Structure formats: structure tokens, C-alpha cells
Amino acid sequence: MTKLLSPAKSKVLFLGNEAIARGALEAGVSVATGYPGTPSSEVIESLAHVASERNLYVEWSVNEKVALEVAAAASFAGLRSMAVMKQNGVNVASDFLLHLTASGTRGGLVLVSCEDPGALSSVNEGESRYFARMLEMPLLEPSDFQEAKDLTKWAFELSEQIGNVVMLRSVTRMSHASGNVICGKLPVKSRKAHFEYDGSVMDSSRGPMISTPVVAKHLLHQEKLKDIEALFEKSPFNRYVGPGKPELLIITSSACFLYAEEAVEMLGLQKRVGILKLGTTWPLPPKLLEKHLRKTKKILIVEEVLPFLEENVKVLAASLVSRIGINTFYGKYDEMLPSAGELNPDIVAAALCHILKVKRKTLPANYLNDSQKAAALIPVREQTFCAGCPHRASFWNIHNAIALDGRKGFVCGDIGCYSMAALSPATGYHTMPTLHSMGSGTGLASGFAKLAQFGLDQPILTVCGDSTFYHAVIPALINAQHNRADITFIVLDNAGTAMTGFQPHPGLAISAMKEVVPAVDIAAICSAIGAKVAVSDPFDLETTGKILTSFLADKGLLKVLILRQACALSPEKKGKKIFDVKVNESLCLGDACGCNRLCTRVFRCPALTWDRTTKKAVVDEVICAGCGVCVSICPQKAIIKL
Amino acid sequence: MKRTRQKETKNLILTGVGGQGNVMASRTLAGMLVDAGYIVTIGETFGMSQRGGSVMSHLRISPDSVKSPQIPRGEADVIVALEPLEALRVLTVYGNPQVCVLSNARPAYPIGVITGELSYPSGENIQVAFQRLSKAFWIIDATSAALALGNPVLSNIVMIGALAKTGLLPIDRRMFEKEIKKTLAADKCAVNLKAYDAGGGMIK
Ligand code: SF4
Ligand code: SF4
């Protein structure tokens, strides 16, 4: 039996994301959809595992907007459903979301956004809490693992009560942290789907699901939100811990609550500082806030990343000022806490020390001194493509073709493992100077290609991964073709969504639930829109190099090169070497070779290291994935396949 | 070894390089401790763990409550490292005079070291730093033991076996066996137990 289906009352260690999945199961969710993105992916993954046992439909959708649409259809037909994504996914879904909040929903529909303060595994630290306010959705934020489960379950009930979407927001330190959870009951019955649409336009349970008449429906929605506010006043997910009359009141939510609690404990301030932890962060319950704001004059708001809570609390406090008087607020606006990046107990403790004029215990001076000395010895460990990664070979090819062409061509980047080519320029051999949202590489390339008229004469290349191709690249590619953009578009097809853990995508003949499904062929789509298409293996440096060079010289049209080679960590490859590779010491000229250590200094495979005593290259058998690419790059032919 | 129930929160940091099985090791340890009745919080960042960066799991083992998934600076009780440089990195941020360190001996070189731009501290320098910055430390060659068993990725289990033998945590072999039986096939369990025992044998 999988852990996710543990019987009621059992105590299990759940990842935050598993706790969310369990909460959805306890609520009787029928349909769950999402697009993979760290730190959100495990919610859908774990539900997919139990799909047949629990009679669920679980889907990795092509992108977040479609995921939300698929989930909404289930809600319209009376089922409970959930769409799960990372923070920037909410931006992708937001156009539909605006219209969805206007039409309302039927079966409980929960939008889960797992966000990444500090961008631990993202290229942004975007916030989706503002969507809750902008689109008027109730917002829930768990601050431990039990709550992650319980709040998710409650979110479905709330959604049905209000007839609209409810948003649950988690963060990396919640989604990817684990802790004890006591399980509740799993429902026995599942609902039957039926879509009713014959009622009047204002009848939310039987009429058509549309946003018009807009103003009348908007007003109705706002009225229902007032009811939610009243429920939030009494919610057990909002708690106060601390003395009756604290010197300082901390208002916080999410993982920040745990940081605040730890900081208070660490400084021994339990008698001076109180913490109001909110599980319901929009709309704010005014009476509850008033009761606690009265307790003291000094308020510290602890949250990640933007001052969302701070702004909302201040607006509320301003409207209450005649009754509660004037408070002093500390938070992001006065720079008591950093306005970017994630928080931790140390940062919160520093703010407390500052406000309350206390000192934190420090380590002995000689220890700190020794520690600093040791720290100076530590080299950074940069992230890079794995040993045997097809992307390293692809960028090696791209770099060589651009150099050979000689017109200072460049690659517009995109989101996936291959983003590292831009983040650590050496990893992409300095070829990829732009990196934005999914699909934007192709859009930017399409734009750069139209600048010839203004004198731009550099060749334009762009890359995207296989999953990204389906997610957001297709419209940009059609734009490029239709507007005659001269670009070399390279698909780094590594047979799965490698970055987030090999979730299937529309190019594969398998679904999230492990069913056989039709695969949608990238090459066929590109040919159908009229592009010139070639396919190659990035490990075959010679053939790939020739194609790229000819593509760069072939002016005035859209060229597509699909580089196919599975990710080194893909389940079918992991731990298996294609070749056993070693350096023939008698052939390697070491420091004396005219290549100037091309293999280790420039190519940079983590398995190919430099022995500082023999002054020769050496392959680390533990790390080497056996791709064989280094064999083709050594001018001395000193690296050999056994 | 007799296990005594701990009364205060223990902070353990498990560190290494992406791909070394850090996450598996921290979940296995946590699973064992949850079974023993502790409230365990693990903080992890494994989003980029596949791609050779430094990885760290923070384990908070508490008799009674959920803790912050990030341990405050200078507050680690135990550091377990699958790679010596990572042990040092964690030690200089989370260490204190009472901390105990258990480290694998085998280096995995950062890319900057491979290219020659940076240098990797000598084994001797690492030992001296461990000596100055910890109450007790053990350096064992877990990777060689794992390679002898046929798979370098078993080094994480060798480390768990060694950790149990140090007595720093309330864990034992029976708990380990019970935990891996939940997640692994029978044939895998046998080699994992061998790795566990090999680790124990390396702690004198
Ligand atoms: S074969 Fe060469 S390039 Fe490929 S992983 Fe091994 S050392 Fe690296
Ligand atoms: S996970 Fe796969 S695609 Fe990503 S860097 Fe490693 S080998 Fe390359």
C-alpha cells in the first residue's frame, strides 16, 4: 500500500506536497491536473500513483492554463478538482482564471500554487498571492505539514460554499520539507459527473457558466466573499501564541511562522513577543485582526517575498485607527526585513534583536576565527550539466558552429535544465545571453530576426526543451514562420521533463497515469508549418556540426534542428554506461599539449578531471556516465572507448 | 548499543553533492525516527540536486513539536557528509564547539577545481579544520566500501550504518531494516543491510 493511502489516524512522514495530495484525497477530489514545476510537481505525481485505486483522473497538462481549464470542466460537472502549478504557472493560467472567478465554479475547485522564495530552483521569485486579491479569491497558506493536509481539505469545502475558486499557496520550504501528519478518513463514495446548463443566467448551480452579466455577477461574488470573511474570523487555522500583553506582535503565515517561532525561542523572548499566525491570508478577518492589533503598539510582519500581508494589514489598521490608535509597523517597507529572497530563523532573529534591543548569544571568538579561516579554503561548487548530459554536447556543437560562422551569433534561451547555459555562462560556452519565461526564447528570436532592416547582421539561434515546446513555443514558432523570421531553432529533446523529474509530456506515448496515449511528434508539427527540419544526435559531433553550419549559412527561413538524446538521469539510462571511457596516459600530452587542456578547462564534464600530480586528464569512474563525447573532442585521441 | 530517548531537539545536517543519494538517506533516517515516536521535520532543497551542486537536508528531531525546516546558523548537533568539502562548507556555517562530524573521505571535485581556476583543500587541511571546529569527527571511506558492494550510490547507506554506530542518534539496525523493507524490494534490502553493516564496521 502506498503511504498516501495510509488509514485514518495513522501518523506518517509526508512531504508538504504529499500532505496537500492527501488533503485533496480526503476531500474526495476526482480530477487533478498540473504542469510540472519545482517545487510543485510531487502533488500531481503522488496523486497519479493512486489514480486507479482511488478512481481519479490525473493529468500532466500541456501548460498551466490548460491544466486549470481541464480542472474547471470537472468542477462545472459537479466534481471536486484541483490544478497545481508553480508560481509563474499562475501567470500562465491567469487569463482563464480572471474569467473563471467571474463565471464561478460548482464542484470544489482548488488552485494550488507552490512558490519559490529565493528562487532556489527557479529563474524568478514571483508571487501569486496578489492574484488572490486582484481576482478576489480566498487565499489559504499552511504553516506546517498537518495544516498542508487539513487546509487543502477545507479549501474544497470553502470553494463549494462560495461557488468559486479557492487558492492554496505553499512555498519550497513547505512543499519540499517533510514532517509528521496524522491522516484523516478517505471518503468511500465518489461523485457522478453531469453538466447542467438549462437554468437562468444568474443561476449558478443550473445556468450556463459564463461571466455575464458581468457587474451583477461580480457584485454577487463580492457578497459571498463577505461570508467567507466571517468564516475566517473563527477559523482554527488562525492562532495566537504568546502573552496577553506582548511588547511586540508578530503577524505571519506559511513557513515564516516556523522561522518566527524559532527566532523567539532562540532569543528567549516568549514572555515579550506574541505571534499571530494566519492560515487565511485573504480576505483578512477584520475583527480578529482588530482584537490582536489592540494588544500592543509594535507590530512586525514576517512574510515572503513581497509585503502582501503587510499592505493588507496596514490598510485594515488605517480603517480602524479611531478605535485602535496608531501602531508602529516593522516589515519590508522600513527594511527591517529584506525585501527580496527567502527568510530563515536567523533573519527574523536579527530583526527581533534590533526592535527589542536584545543580543543573540554568539560562538566563542576563537571558534569564529577558526571557522572563518576554514571557510576561506572552500571553493564554490557551481551547478553544471550532469556528466553525460546531452545538453553539454548540444551547446558544444552550437558553440563551435557559431565560432566557425564568425558573425557573433547567439542563442535566445529558455526554461529547463539547459537554462544553466545562461546561469553559468561557462556551462553553455558563453553562447546563451537571454533567458526569460517558457517559450520566450523563440519569441525573442523571432523579434531579433526582424532587426536586419535596422542593421543587425548576427545569426539568431534559439533553444527549447521538448516539454517547453508544447507548453509555450508553438505560437511563437508559428509567428516566426509566418513573418519569415530567419532563425535556427533547436529542440533539445531529452525524452521527458528532466529538470523536474521525468514527467511525461505530449511527445511521449505515456500519460501521468501510465496509460498508453498518442504521442504528438515535434518534427511533424514543425514540417507542417513549413519549416526546414533536421534531426540529429548531439553526441554525434560531426553530423550535428555539419547540419548547424549549413543552417547558419542558409538565410531567410526558419530552420529546425531536433537534437535527440535522452537525459543522463532518465530512468532508462541511469547507472548504465554506453561506453567505458578512459584516458590513455601515454597518449595524453598533459600540460605540454597544444590543446591547453581543452578537455577539462573548456569542455567541463564533471567526470573528466585533471590529475595535478601526473599533470594529465583522468576519467572518474564513479561520476562518468559513459556518453563517449569526450572521446571525440580530444585532438590527441588520448581519450579512448574500451 | 542501548538507545536512550532524547529529550531535546537534535539538529542534524546531511550534506553532499547532487546525485549522491542525499534525499534518500535523509528520508530513511527520518522514517526510522518517526517510527520511534519523534516529531521529525526535514528541510530540503532538491530542485537542482541532480545537477552536481551542493545539497543539504536539515533534520530536526524533536520529542514534541514541528520545527523550522531551516536550522539556525551555529546550531547543528551532527553533520553527516557524503563529500568532505561539503562537510567543511556546512561546518563553517552551522558548526559550534559541540558539533560532531561524520564525513565520507572521497572528494567530488567542483567544476572550478577541474578547470584549474580554484583549488580543493588538502586532506590534511580538512582534517585540521574538523579538529578545530568539532567536538568529535570521523572520516571514513564510504565510497570504496560501496564500490566493493557493487554500487557507489550505496555510500549513503554506509554512512547511515556508521552514524548508528557512533551513537549520536537514537537509531539501530532493526529500525533501519524495518524502514527499508517499506520502500525497497527484498533483493535490494539485502545489499543495503550489507552496506549498513560495512558502515558500522568502519567506526572504532
Ligand atoms: S564519457 Fe567523457 S564526456 Fe561522457 S560522461 Fe564520461 S567523462 Fe564525461
Ligand atoms: S538532469 Fe538530465 S538534462 Fe538535466 S543536466 Fe542532468 S543530464 Fe542534463
Tab-separated table of N, CA and C in Angstrom, chain A residues 303-419:
chain	number	residue	atom	x	y	z
A	303	GLU	N	6.978	37.800	6.355
A	303	GLU	CA	6.426	37.089	5.197
A	303	GLU	C	7.434	37.064	4.061
A	304	GLU	N	7.166	36.172	3.074
A	304	GLU	CA	7.975	36.071	1.862
A	304	GLU	C	7.058	36.230	0.661
A	305	VAL	N	7.377	36.930	-0.394
A	305	VAL	CA	8.573	37.736	-0.588
A	305	VAL	C	8.157	39.209	-0.513
A	306	LEU	N	7.069	39.530	-1.201
A	306	LEU	CA	6.617	40.924	-1.234
A	306	LEU	C	5.766	41.238	-0.004
A	307	PRO	N	5.581	42.515	0.312
A	307	PRO	CA	4.824	42.874	1.524
A	307	PRO	C	3.307	42.791	1.338
A	308	PHE	N	2.816	41.636	0.958
A	308	PHE	CA	1.387	41.452	0.700
A	308	PHE	C	0.572	41.568	1.987
A	309	LEU	N	0.989	40.781	2.986
A	309	LEU	CA	0.294	40.798	4.262
A	309	LEU	C	0.438	42.175	4.910
A	310	GLU	N	1.650	42.696	4.837
A	310	GLU	CA	1.934	44.000	5.436
A	310	GLU	C	0.991	45.067	4.877
A	311	GLU	N	0.846	45.103	3.569
A	311	GLU	CA	-0.030	46.104	2.952
A	311	GLU	C	-1.477	45.923	3.406
A	312	ASN	N	-1.928	44.676	3.390
A	312	ASN	CA	-3.328	44.448	3.737
A	312	ASN	C	-3.604	44.754	5.202
A	313	VAL	N	-2.647	44.400	6.074
A	313	VAL	CA	-2.839	44.695	7.499
A	313	VAL	C	-2.828	46.207	7.718
A	314	LYS	N	-1.926	46.903	7.020
A	314	LYS	CA	-1.849	48.360	7.197
A	314	LYS	C	-3.131	49.044	6.717
A	315	VAL	N	-3.697	48.584	5.620
A	315	VAL	CA	-4.940	49.169	5.116
A	315	VAL	C	-6.040	48.977	6.157
A	316	LEU	N	-6.077	47.768	6.706
A	316	LEU	CA	-7.086	47.472	7.719
A	316	LEU	C	-6.870	48.340	8.958
A	317	ALA	N	-5.611	48.435	9.391
A	317	ALA	CA	-5.290	49.219	10.592
A	317	ALA	C	-5.671	50.682	10.383
A	318	ALA	N	-5.483	51.178	9.149
A	318	ALA	CA	-5.827	52.567	8.875
A	318	ALA	C	-7.327	52.780	9.055
A	319	SER	N	-8.123	51.794	8.652
A	319	SER	CA	-9.567	51.980	8.780
A	319	SER	C	-10.026	51.799	10.225
A	320	LEU	N	-9.170	51.231	11.062
A	320	LEU	CA	-9.541	51.001	12.467
A	320	LEU	C	-8.921	52.030	13.400
A	321	VAL	N	-8.205	52.986	12.844
A	321	VAL	CA	-7.346	53.827	13.670
A	321	VAL	C	-8.097	54.568	14.785
A	322	SER	N	-9.357	54.930	14.528
A	322	SER	CA	-10.103	55.651	15.565
A	322	SER	C	-10.345	54.754	16.773
A	323	ARG	N	-10.356	53.426	16.544
A	323	ARG	CA	-10.610	52.517	17.677
A	323	ARG	C	-9.326	51.940	18.277
A	324	ILE	N	-8.324	51.686	17.443
A	324	ILE	CA	-7.127	51.013	17.989
A	324	ILE	C	-5.928	51.943	18.159
A	325	GLY	N	-6.040	53.155	17.679
A	325	GLY	CA	-4.921	54.076	17.797
A	325	GLY	C	-3.855	53.812	16.754
A	326	ILE	N	-2.710	54.466	16.935
A	326	ILE	CA	-1.658	54.377	15.931
A	326	ILE	C	-0.626	53.321	16.307
A	327	ASN	N	-0.346	52.423	15.384
A	327	ASN	CA	0.661	51.380	15.605
A	327	ASN	C	1.935	51.706	14.838
A	328	THR	N	3.044	51.124	15.313
A	328	THR	CA	4.269	51.198	14.515
A	328	THR	C	4.454	49.853	13.831
A	329	PHE	N	4.576	49.881	12.517
A	329	PHE	CA	4.745	48.626	11.774
A	329	PHE	C	6.188	48.438	11.345
A	330	TYR	N	6.695	47.226	11.577
A	330	TYR	CA	8.005	46.844	11.049
A	330	TYR	C	7.802	45.743	10.012
A	331	GLY	N	8.611	45.764	8.986
A	331	GLY	CA	8.478	44.730	7.966
A	331	GLY	C	9.358	45.054	6.789
A	332	LYS	N	8.753	45.005	5.613
A	332	LYS	CA	9.547	45.218	4.398
A	332	LYS	C	9.668	46.702	4.052
A	333	TYR	N	8.606	47.463	4.333
A	333	TYR	CA	8.633	48.875	3.923
A	333	TYR	C	9.712	49.670	4.636
A	334	ASP	N	9.972	49.316	5.914
A	334	ASP	CA	11.013	50.060	6.641
A	334	ASP	C	12.348	49.316	6.584
A	335	GLU	N	12.395	48.266	5.741
A	335	GLU	CA	13.624	47.487	5.550
A	335	GLU	C	14.112	46.771	6.801
A	336	MET	N	13.199	46.520	7.741
A	336	MET	CA	13.576	45.716	8.907
A	336	MET	C	13.867	44.285	8.449
A	337	LEU	N	13.125	43.853	7.439
A	337	LEU	CA	13.369	42.537	6.829
A	337	LEU	C	13.718	42.759	5.363
A	338	PRO	N	14.557	41.871	4.797
A	338	PRO	CA	14.960	42.064	3.397
A	338	PRO	C	13.759	41.973	2.445
A	339	SER	N	13.773	42.802	1.432
A	339	SER	CA	12.625	42.876	0.525
A	339	SER	C	12.711	41.873	-0.611
A	340	ALA	N	13.794	41.110	-0.677
A	340	ALA	CA	13.913	40.074	-1.703
A	340	ALA	C	14.567	38.859	-1.075
A	341	GLY	N	14.342	37.688	-1.682
A	341	GLY	CA	14.953	36.461	-1.180
A	341	GLY	C	14.119	35.825	-0.092
A	342	GLU	N	14.516	34.589	0.297
A	342	GLU	CA	13.735	33.912	1.331
A	342	GLU	C	14.207	34.315	2.715
A	343	LEU	N	13.375	34.047	3.711
A	343	LEU	CA	13.742	34.344	5.088
A	343	LEU	C	14.227	33.054	5.758
A	344	ASN	N	14.710	33.163	6.992
A	344	ASN	CA	15.060	31.998	7.800
A	344	ASN	C	15.074	32.465	9.255
A	345	PRO	N	15.229	31.556	10.211
A	345	PRO	CA	15.173	31.979	11.618
A	345	PRO	C	16.222	33.037	11.956
A	346	ASP	N	17.391	32.979	11.338
A	346	ASP	CA	18.443	33.955	11.649
A	346	ASP	C	18.037	35.371	11.275
A	347	ILE	N	17.403	35.495	10.107
A	347	ILE	CA	16.998	36.831	9.658
A	347	ILE	C	15.918	37.396	10.580
A	348	VAL	N	14.963	36.533	10.959
A	348	VAL	CA	13.904	37.011	11.851
A	348	VAL	C	14.507	37.373	13.212
A	349	ALA	N	15.448	36.556	13.695
A	349	ALA	CA	16.088	36.838	14.989
A	349	ALA	C	16.807	38.182	14.944
A	350	ALA	N	17.471	38.466	13.836
A	350	ALA	CA	18.187	39.741	13.732
A	350	ALA	C	17.203	40.914	13.834
A	351	ALA	N	16.049	40.774	13.197
A	351	ALA	CA	15.048	41.852	13.271
A	351	ALA	C	14.556	42.008	14.708
A	352	LEU	N	14.323	40.891	15.393
A	352	LEU	CA	13.855	40.959	16.787
A	352	LEU	C	14.897	41.631	17.679
A	353	CYS	N	16.165	41.270	17.471
A	353	CYS	CA	17.238	41.887	18.268
A	353	CYS	C	17.233	43.399	18.076
A	354	HIS	N	17.032	43.810	16.851
A	354	HIS	CA	17.034	45.221	16.519
A	354	HIS	C	15.869	45.956	17.178
A	355	ILE	N	14.689	45.412	17.029
A	355	ILE	CA	13.495	46.092	17.540
A	355	ILE	C	13.489	46.110	19.070
A	356	LEU	N	13.853	44.975	19.681
A	356	LEU	CA	13.735	44.871	21.137
A	356	LEU	C	15.052	45.128	21.864
A	357	LYS	N	16.073	45.507	21.092
A	357	LYS	CA	17.384	45.830	21.672
A	357	LYS	C	17.900	44.702	22.553
A	358	VAL	N	17.889	43.493	22.018
A	358	VAL	CA	18.488	42.364	22.740
A	358	VAL	C	19.636	41.818	21.900
A	359	LYS	N	20.472	40.992	22.527
A	359	LYS	CA	21.618	40.429	21.807
A	359	LYS	C	21.485	38.919	21.724
A	360	ARG	N	21.870	38.347	20.566
A	360	ARG	CA	21.871	36.895	20.421
A	360	ARG	C	23.204	36.360	20.912
A	361	LYS	N	23.150	35.176	21.566
A	361	LYS	CA	24.391	34.536	22.025
A	361	LYS	C	25.290	34.262	20.820
A	362	THR	N	26.570	34.544	20.973
A	362	THR	CA	27.454	34.227	19.845
A	362	THR	C	28.425	33.116	20.229
A	363	LEU	N	29.054	32.540	19.231
A	363	LEU	CA	30.040	31.492	19.468
A	363	LEU	C	31.326	32.141	19.973
A	364	PRO	N	32.188	31.373	20.670
A	364	PRO	CA	33.448	31.933	21.158
A	364	PRO	C	34.270	32.548	20.014
A	365	ALA	N	34.959	33.634	20.298
A	365	ALA	CA	35.676	34.376	19.254
A	365	ALA	C	36.702	33.513	18.532
A	366	ASN	N	37.433	32.656	19.282
A	366	ASN	CA	38.454	31.856	18.596
A	366	ASN	C	37.825	30.829	17.661
A	367	TYR	N	36.629	30.348	18.039
A	367	TYR	CA	35.928	29.405	17.175
A	367	TYR	C	35.533	30.104	15.868
A	368	LEU	N	34.974	31.288	15.999
A	368	LEU	CA	34.558	32.039	14.807
A	368	LEU	C	35.753	32.335	13.911
A	369	ASN	N	36.855	32.629	14.556
A	369	ASN	CA	38.083	32.920	13.838
A	369	ASN	C	38.544	31.705	13.024
A	370	ASP	N	38.600	30.532	13.699
A	370	ASP	CA	38.981	29.294	13.007
A	370	ASP	C	38.000	28.982	11.887
A	371	SER	N	36.743	29.237	12.162
A	371	SER	CA	35.701	28.935	11.191
A	371	SER	C	35.883	29.784	9.935
A	372	GLN	N	36.200	31.048	10.147
A	372	GLN	CA	36.436	31.934	9.000
A	372	GLN	C	37.641	31.491	8.187
A	373	LYS	N	38.669	31.056	8.902
A	373	LYS	CA	39.877	30.591	8.208
A	373	LYS	C	39.553	29.381	7.346
A	374	ALA	N	38.774	28.455	7.903
A	374	ALA	CA	38.414	27.253	7.148
A	374	ALA	C	37.539	27.638	5.951
A	375	ALA	N	36.635	28.588	6.165
A	375	ALA	CA	35.719	28.978	5.083
A	375	ALA	C	36.485	29.523	3.882
A	376	ALA	N	37.608	30.154	4.176
A	376	ALA	CA	38.392	30.740	3.078
A	376	ALA	C	38.992	29.671	2.166
A	377	LEU	N	39.059	28.427	2.669
A	377	LEU	CA	39.634	27.343	1.870
A	377	LEU	C	38.631	26.709	0.905
A	378	ILE	N	37.350	27.057	1.086
A	378	ILE	CA	36.311	26.288	0.380
A	378	ILE	C	35.996	26.857	-1.007
A	379	PRO	N	36.270	26.089	-2.060
A	379	PRO	CA	35.908	26.568	-3.405
A	379	PRO	C	34.400	26.457	-3.619
A	380	VAL	N	33.816	27.345	-4.414
A	380	VAL	CA	32.373	27.243	-4.695
A	380	VAL	C	32.127	25.996	-5.538
A	381	ARG	N	30.920	25.491	-5.418
A	381	ARG	CA	30.546	24.348	-6.245
A	381	ARG	C	29.435	24.824	-7.182
A	382	GLU	N	29.822	25.127	-8.378
A	382	GLU	CA	28.871	25.649	-9.348
A	382	GLU	C	27.990	24.531	-9.888
A	383	GLN	N	26.754	24.847	-10.156
A	383	GLN	CA	25.925	23.848	-10.814
A	383	GLN	C	26.322	23.758	-12.270
A	384	THR	N	26.220	22.577	-12.801
A	384	THR	CA	26.602	22.415	-14.188
A	384	THR	C	25.815	21.247	-14.758
A	385	PHE	N	25.869	21.041	-16.063
A	385	PHE	CA	25.192	19.878	-16.623
A	385	PHE	C	25.811	18.615	-16.027
A	386	CYS	N	24.980	17.601	-15.815
A	386	CYS	CA	25.467	16.329	-15.284
A	386	CYS	C	26.522	15.729	-16.223
A	387	ALA	N	27.314	14.802	-15.686
A	387	ALA	CA	28.209	14.030	-16.546
A	387	ALA	C	27.324	13.277	-17.544
A	388	GLY	N	27.688	13.322	-18.806
A	388	GLY	CA	26.907	12.605	-19.809
A	388	GLY	C	25.633	13.306	-20.231
A	389	CYS	N	25.456	14.573	-19.835
A	389	CYS	CA	24.247	15.311	-20.217
A	389	CYS	C	24.287	15.627	-21.714
A	390	PRO	N	23.180	15.357	-22.424
A	390	PRO	CA	23.162	15.681	-23.849
A	390	PRO	C	23.272	17.190	-24.118
A	391	HIS	N	22.841	18.012	-23.135
A	391	HIS	CA	22.894	19.467	-23.358
A	391	HIS	C	24.333	19.971	-23.490
A	392	ARG	N	25.270	19.357	-22.729
A	392	ARG	CA	26.656	19.813	-22.830
A	392	ARG	C	27.136	19.605	-24.268
A	393	ALA	N	26.802	18.420	-24.814
A	393	ALA	CA	27.199	18.121	-26.188
A	393	ALA	C	26.505	19.083	-27.162
A	394	SER	N	25.221	19.361	-26.914
A	394	SER	CA	24.487	20.259	-27.812
A	394	SER	C	25.117	21.647	-27.816
A	395	PHE	N	25.408	22.159	-26.624
A	395	PHE	CA	25.996	23.509	-26.576
A	395	PHE	C	27.424	23.523	-27.119
A	396	TRP	N	28.130	22.411	-26.981
A	396	TRP	CA	29.474	22.316	-27.572
A	396	TRP	C	29.343	22.467	-29.095
A	397	ASN	N	28.362	21.745	-29.660
A	397	ASN	CA	28.092	21.842	-31.097
A	397	ASN	C	27.710	23.268	-31.499
A	398	ILE	N	26.803	23.854	-30.726
A	398	ILE	CA	26.306	25.192	-31.044
A	398	ILE	C	27.447	26.204	-30.993
A	399	HIS	N	28.251	26.075	-29.912
A	399	HIS	CA	29.374	26.994	-29.747
A	399	HIS	C	30.332	26.900	-30.944
A	400	ASN	N	30.651	25.680	-31.351
A	400	ASN	CA	31.594	25.508	-32.461
A	400	ASN	C	31.029	26.056	-33.764
A	401	ALA	N	29.733	25.825	-33.993
A	401	ALA	CA	29.117	26.301	-35.244
A	401	ALA	C	29.097	27.831	-35.284
A	402	ILE	N	28.776	28.442	-34.135
A	402	ILE	CA	28.743	29.912	-34.082
A	402	ILE	C	30.147	30.480	-34.327
A	403	ALA	N	31.155	29.821	-33.708
A	403	ALA	CA	32.532	30.292	-33.871
A	403	ALA	C	32.976	30.163	-35.330
A	404	LEU	N	32.630	29.053	-35.939
A	404	LEU	CA	33.014	28.799	-37.324
A	404	LEU	C	32.358	29.809	-38.262
A	405	ASP	N	31.104	30.120	-37.972
A	405	ASP	CA	30.348	31.071	-38.791
A	405	ASP	C	30.959	32.478	-38.702
A	406	GLY	N	31.403	32.832	-37.491
A	406	GLY	CA	32.173	34.055	-37.330
A	406	GLY	C	31.405	35.371	-37.289
A	407	ARG	N	30.056	35.325	-37.303
A	407	ARG	CA	29.319	36.602	-37.281
A	407	ARG	C	28.758	36.938	-35.896
A	408	LYS	N	29.277	36.327	-34.874
A	408	LYS	CA	28.843	36.585	-33.490
A	408	LYS	C	27.356	36.274	-33.278
A	409	GLY	N	26.981	35.095	-33.729
A	409	GLY	CA	25.613	34.622	-33.496
A	409	GLY	C	25.390	34.353	-32.023
A	410	PHE	N	24.139	34.237	-31.620
A	410	PHE	CA	23.834	33.946	-30.207
A	410	PHE	C	22.529	33.174	-30.097
A	411	VAL	N	22.351	32.590	-28.903
A	411	VAL	CA	21.187	31.744	-28.653
A	411	VAL	C	20.239	32.450	-27.687
A	412	CYS	N	18.958	32.537	-28.042
A	412	CYS	CA	17.960	33.024	-27.089
A	412	CYS	C	17.543	31.811	-26.242
A	413	GLY	N	17.667	31.940	-24.936
A	413	GLY	CA	17.484	30.782	-24.053
A	413	GLY	C	16.049	30.567	-23.615
A	414	ASP	N	15.848	29.443	-22.954
A	414	ASP	CA	14.516	29.122	-22.454
A	414	ASP	C	14.627	28.358	-21.134
A	415	ILE	N	13.495	27.888	-20.612
A	415	ILE	CA	13.470	27.314	-19.267
A	415	ILE	C	13.540	25.790	-19.273
A	416	GLY	N	14.510	25.275	-18.552
A	416	GLY	CA	14.715	23.833	-18.416
A	416	GLY	C	16.108	23.644	-17.857
A	417	CYS	N	16.612	22.419	-17.788
A	417	CYS	CA	17.993	22.231	-17.325
A	417	CYS	C	18.943	23.084	-18.154
A	418	TYR	N	18.625	23.227	-19.435
A	418	TYR	CA	19.516	23.953	-20.340
A	418	TYR	C	19.574	25.453	-20.015
A	419	SER	N	18.719	25.941	-19.092
A	419	SER	CA	18.840	27.323	-18.615
A	419	SER	C	20.213	27.552	-17.998
